[in-house]
Amino acid sequence: MCRFLMIKSRTPFDSLPWLESFAEMSESSRAPDGSRQADGWGVSWINGDGGWHWIKSVAPIWTERQAFKSVPASRILVCHARSASFPGQEGILEYCQPFNKNRHAFVFNGLLRGVTLPTRNGGGVGSQKIWEVLANLLEREEPGHSLEKLTVILEKRSREISALNIGLCDGDRLYAYCRYADNPEYYRLHAASPSGLTAVCSEPLAVADFEPVPTSKVLAF
């Protein structure tokens, strides 16, 4: 399974210690089936021009720490470490998150079975299909309502949801949804609020005091 991190701050912050800590967590973390987050990574941030910028790679995030120095200070940061769900889906850059469109950045981590979604483009992996549905909702609804509607769609169109974690940023606020049937130590999301900053992450990081977030509801930060 995957890991993700979202941060917003009142003022631009140094992302390097956060990315370093996230890479360390991603390297040591193991999914319930023993898999690692070794199939690529990505980070998106907003520069002074107001637009999203990003770095993506198919290498494990912990092997590319040198790239973290290319991420400038920013008020917004969204990062993802990927674990491919099926053989043959490794080494494909377009599958690496975050996915960005207009003012939004999207990250996903979950385990869903038997999903049939009403997508036009289809996408090559489940996360792309889920993002397409959400991106279409975001064209008509505000982020919180869009995310709530997405969870309803996934509930109706999935045979089984073992875990469903979604992160969304609109360039100003962070939105998150966390749900799991078991293995809470791996699937629950955590949040931290050090001075002037809010972070949401798949697992606690050493750089702040994280606490588990409420489950089965859309949260806005």
Coordinates of C-alpha atoms in Angstrom, one line a residue:
M1 CA 0.0 0.0 0.0
C2 CA 1.0 3.7 -0.3
R3 CA 1.9 6.4 2.2
F4 CA 1.1 10.1 1.9
L5 CA 1.8 13.5 3.6
M6 CA 0.0 16.8 3.3
I7 CA 1.1 20.1 4.9
K8 CA -0.2 23.6 5.0
S9 CA 1.3 26.5 6.7
R10 CA 0.6 30.2 7.3
T11 CA 4.0 31.1 6.0
P12 CA 6.5 29.3 3.7
F13 CA 8.3 26.5 5.6
D14 CA 11.4 24.4 5.0
S15 CA 10.2 21.1 3.6
L16 CA 13.5 19.3 3.9
P17 CA 13.1 17.9 7.4
W18 CA 9.6 16.8 6.6
L19 CA 10.5 15.1 3.4
E20 CA 13.5 13.4 5.1
S21 CA 11.2 12.1 7.9
F22 CA 8.6 11.0 5.4
A23 CA 11.2 9.1 3.4
E24 CA 12.5 7.3 6.6
M25 CA 9.0 6.3 7.5
S26 CA 8.3 5.0 4.0
E27 CA 11.4 3.0 4.0
S28 CA 10.7 1.3 7.3
S29 CA 6.9 0.9 6.9
R30 CA 5.4 -2.4 5.9
A31 CA 1.9 -3.1 4.7
P32 CA -0.1 -6.0 6.3
D33 CA 1.0 -8.2 3.4
G34 CA 4.6 -7.2 3.9
S35 CA 4.9 -5.0 0.8
R36 CA 6.9 -1.8 0.8
Q37 CA 6.4 1.7 -0.7
A38 CA 9.1 1.2 -3.2
D39 CA 7.4 1.8 -6.6
G40 CA 7.9 5.5 -7.0
W41 CA 7.1 8.8 -5.3
G42 CA 6.0 12.3 -6.0
V43 CA 5.8 15.7 -4.3
S44 CA 3.8 18.8 -5.3
W45 CA 4.0 22.3 -3.9
I46 CA 2.7 25.7 -4.7
N47 CA 5.2 28.4 -5.7
G48 CA 4.8 32.2 -5.5
D49 CA 3.1 32.1 -8.9
G50 CA 0.1 30.3 -7.3
G51 CA 0.5 27.2 -9.5
W52 CA 1.4 23.6 -8.7
H53 CA 4.9 22.4 -9.3
W54 CA 6.1 18.8 -8.8
I55 CA 8.8 16.2 -8.9
K56 CA 8.0 12.6 -9.6
S57 CA 10.2 9.4 -9.9
V58 CA 9.7 5.7 -10.2
A59 CA 12.6 5.1 -7.7
P60 CA 11.9 4.5 -4.0
I61 CA 11.7 7.8 -2.2
W62 CA 14.4 7.0 0.3
T63 CA 16.9 6.5 -2.5
E64 CA 16.4 10.0 -3.9
R65 CA 16.9 12.3 -0.9
Q66 CA 19.1 14.6 -2.9
A67 CA 16.0 15.6 -4.9
F68 CA 14.4 17.1 -1.7
K69 CA 16.8 20.0 -1.9
S70 CA 15.0 21.1 -5.1
V71 CA 11.8 21.7 -3.3
P72 CA 11.6 25.4 -2.3
A73 CA 10.0 26.8 0.8
S74 CA 6.2 26.9 0.3
R75 CA 2.9 27.2 2.2
I76 CA 1.6 23.9 0.7
L77 CA 3.2 20.5 0.3
V78 CA 1.7 17.2 -0.8
C79 CA 3.9 14.0 -1.0
H80 CA 3.2 10.4 -1.8
A81 CA 5.2 7.1 -1.8
R82 CA 3.7 4.4 -4.0
S83 CA 3.3 0.7 -3.6
A84 CA 2.0 -0.9 -6.8
S85 CA -1.1 -3.1 -6.3
F86 CA -0.4 -5.6 -9.1
P87 CA 2.6 -7.0 -11.0
G88 CA 3.2 -5.1 -14.2
Q89 CA 2.2 -1.7 -12.7
E90 CA 5.7 -0.9 -11.4
G91 CA 8.0 1.6 -13.1
I92 CA 5.3 3.8 -14.7
L93 CA 5.7 7.4 -13.9
E94 CA 2.2 8.5 -14.7
Y95 CA 0.9 6.2 -11.9
C96 CA 2.9 8.2 -9.4
Q97 CA 1.0 10.6 -7.2
P98 CA 0.1 13.3 -6.3
F99 CA -2.3 13.9 -9.2
N100 CA -2.9 17.6 -9.9
K101 CA -5.5 19.4 -11.8
N102 CA -6.3 23.1 -11.7
R103 CA -6.0 24.1 -8.0
H104 CA -6.2 20.6 -6.6
A105 CA -3.8 17.9 -5.5
F106 CA -5.0 14.4 -4.7
V107 CA -3.4 11.4 -2.9
F108 CA -4.8 8.0 -2.2
N109 CA -4.0 4.9 -0.1
G110 CA -6.4 2.0 0.3
L111 CA -7.5 -1.5 -0.4
L112 CA -10.8 -1.8 -2.4
R113 CA -12.1 -4.9 -4.2
G114 CA -14.6 -5.3 -7.0
V115 CA -14.7 -1.6 -7.9
T116 CA -16.7 -0.4 -11.0
L117 CA -16.6 3.4 -11.5
P118 CA -18.3 5.6 -14.1
T119 CA -15.1 7.0 -15.6
R120 CA -14.6 8.3 -19.2
N121 CA -10.9 8.0 -19.5
G122 CA -10.6 4.8 -17.4
G123 CA -7.0 5.3 -16.2
G124 CA -4.5 2.5 -15.9
V125 CA -4.8 2.0 -12.1
G126 CA -7.5 2.4 -9.5
S127 CA -6.2 5.6 -8.0
Q128 CA -6.4 7.3 -11.4
K129 CA -10.0 6.2 -11.8
I130 CA -10.9 7.4 -8.3
W131 CA -9.2 10.8 -9.1
E132 CA -11.1 11.1 -12.3
V133 CA -14.4 10.8 -10.5
L134 CA -13.4 13.2 -7.8
A135 CA -12.0 15.7 -10.3
N136 CA -15.3 15.7 -12.2
L137 CA -17.2 16.4 -8.9
L138 CA -14.8 19.2 -8.1
E139 CA -15.9 21.0 -11.2
R140 CA -19.3 21.5 -9.7
E141 CA -18.9 21.2 -5.9
E142 CA -16.7 22.5 -3.2
P143 CA -14.0 20.1 -2.0
G144 CA -15.7 18.9 1.2
H145 CA -18.9 18.0 -0.5
S146 CA -17.1 16.5 -3.5
L147 CA -15.1 14.2 -1.2
E148 CA -18.3 13.2 0.7
K149 CA -20.0 12.3 -2.6
L150 CA -17.0 10.3 -3.7
T151 CA -17.1 8.2 -0.6
V152 CA -20.8 7.4 -1.2
I153 CA -20.0 6.4 -4.8
L154 CA -17.2 4.1 -3.7
E155 CA -19.4 2.5 -1.1
K156 CA -22.0 1.7 -3.7
R157 CA -19.6 0.6 -6.4
S158 CA -17.2 -1.5 -4.4
R159 CA -17.7 -5.1 -3.4
E160 CA -15.5 -4.6 -0.4
I161 CA -13.6 -1.7 1.2
S162 CA -10.9 -2.9 3.6
A163 CA -9.3 0.5 3.8
L164 CA -9.9 3.9 2.1
N165 CA -7.7 6.9 2.8
I166 CA -7.9 10.0 0.6
G167 CA -6.1 13.3 0.8
L168 CA -7.1 16.5 -1.1
C169 CA -5.7 20.0 -1.1
D170 CA -7.2 23.0 -2.9
G171 CA -4.2 25.2 -2.5
D172 CA -5.6 26.6 0.8
R173 CA -7.1 23.9 2.9
L174 CA -6.4 20.2 3.4
Y175 CA -9.2 17.6 3.3
A176 CA -8.9 14.0 4.4
Y177 CA -11.0 10.9 4.7
C178 CA -10.0 7.8 6.7
R179 CA -11.7 4.4 6.9
Y180 CA -10.5 0.9 7.6
A181 CA -12.0 -2.5 8.6
D182 CA -8.8 -3.8 10.3
N183 CA -5.1 -3.2 10.6
P184 CA -5.5 0.3 12.2
E185 CA -1.8 0.6 12.9
Y186 CA -1.2 0.7 9.2
Y187 CA -4.4 2.3 7.7
R188 CA -5.3 5.1 10.1
L189 CA -4.3 8.6 9.3
H190 CA -2.6 11.0 11.7
A191 CA -2.5 14.8 12.1
A192 CA -0.2 17.2 13.8
S193 CA -0.4 21.0 14.4
P194 CA 3.0 22.4 15.3
S195 CA 3.1 26.2 15.5
G196 CA 1.7 27.8 12.3
L197 CA 1.5 24.5 10.5
T198 CA -0.9 21.6 9.9
A199 CA 0.2 18.1 8.7
V200 CA -1.8 15.0 7.8
C201 CA 0.2 11.8 7.3
S202 CA -0.3 8.0 6.9
E203 CA 1.9 7.4 9.9
P204 CA 3.4 9.6 12.6
L205 CA 6.6 11.3 11.7
A206 CA 9.5 12.1 14.1
V207 CA 9.4 15.9 13.3
A208 CA 6.1 16.5 15.2
D209 CA 3.6 15.1 17.7
F210 CA 0.9 13.3 15.6
E211 CA -2.4 12.0 16.8
P212 CA -4.9 9.7 15.0
V213 CA -7.7 11.5 13.2
P214 CA -11.4 10.6 13.4
T215 CA -12.6 7.9 10.9
S216 CA -15.5 7.6 8.4
K217 CA -16.0 11.4 8.0
V218 CA -14.6 14.0 5.7
L219 CA -12.2 16.3 7.7
A220 CA -11.1 19.8 6.7
F221 CA -7.9 21.4 8.1

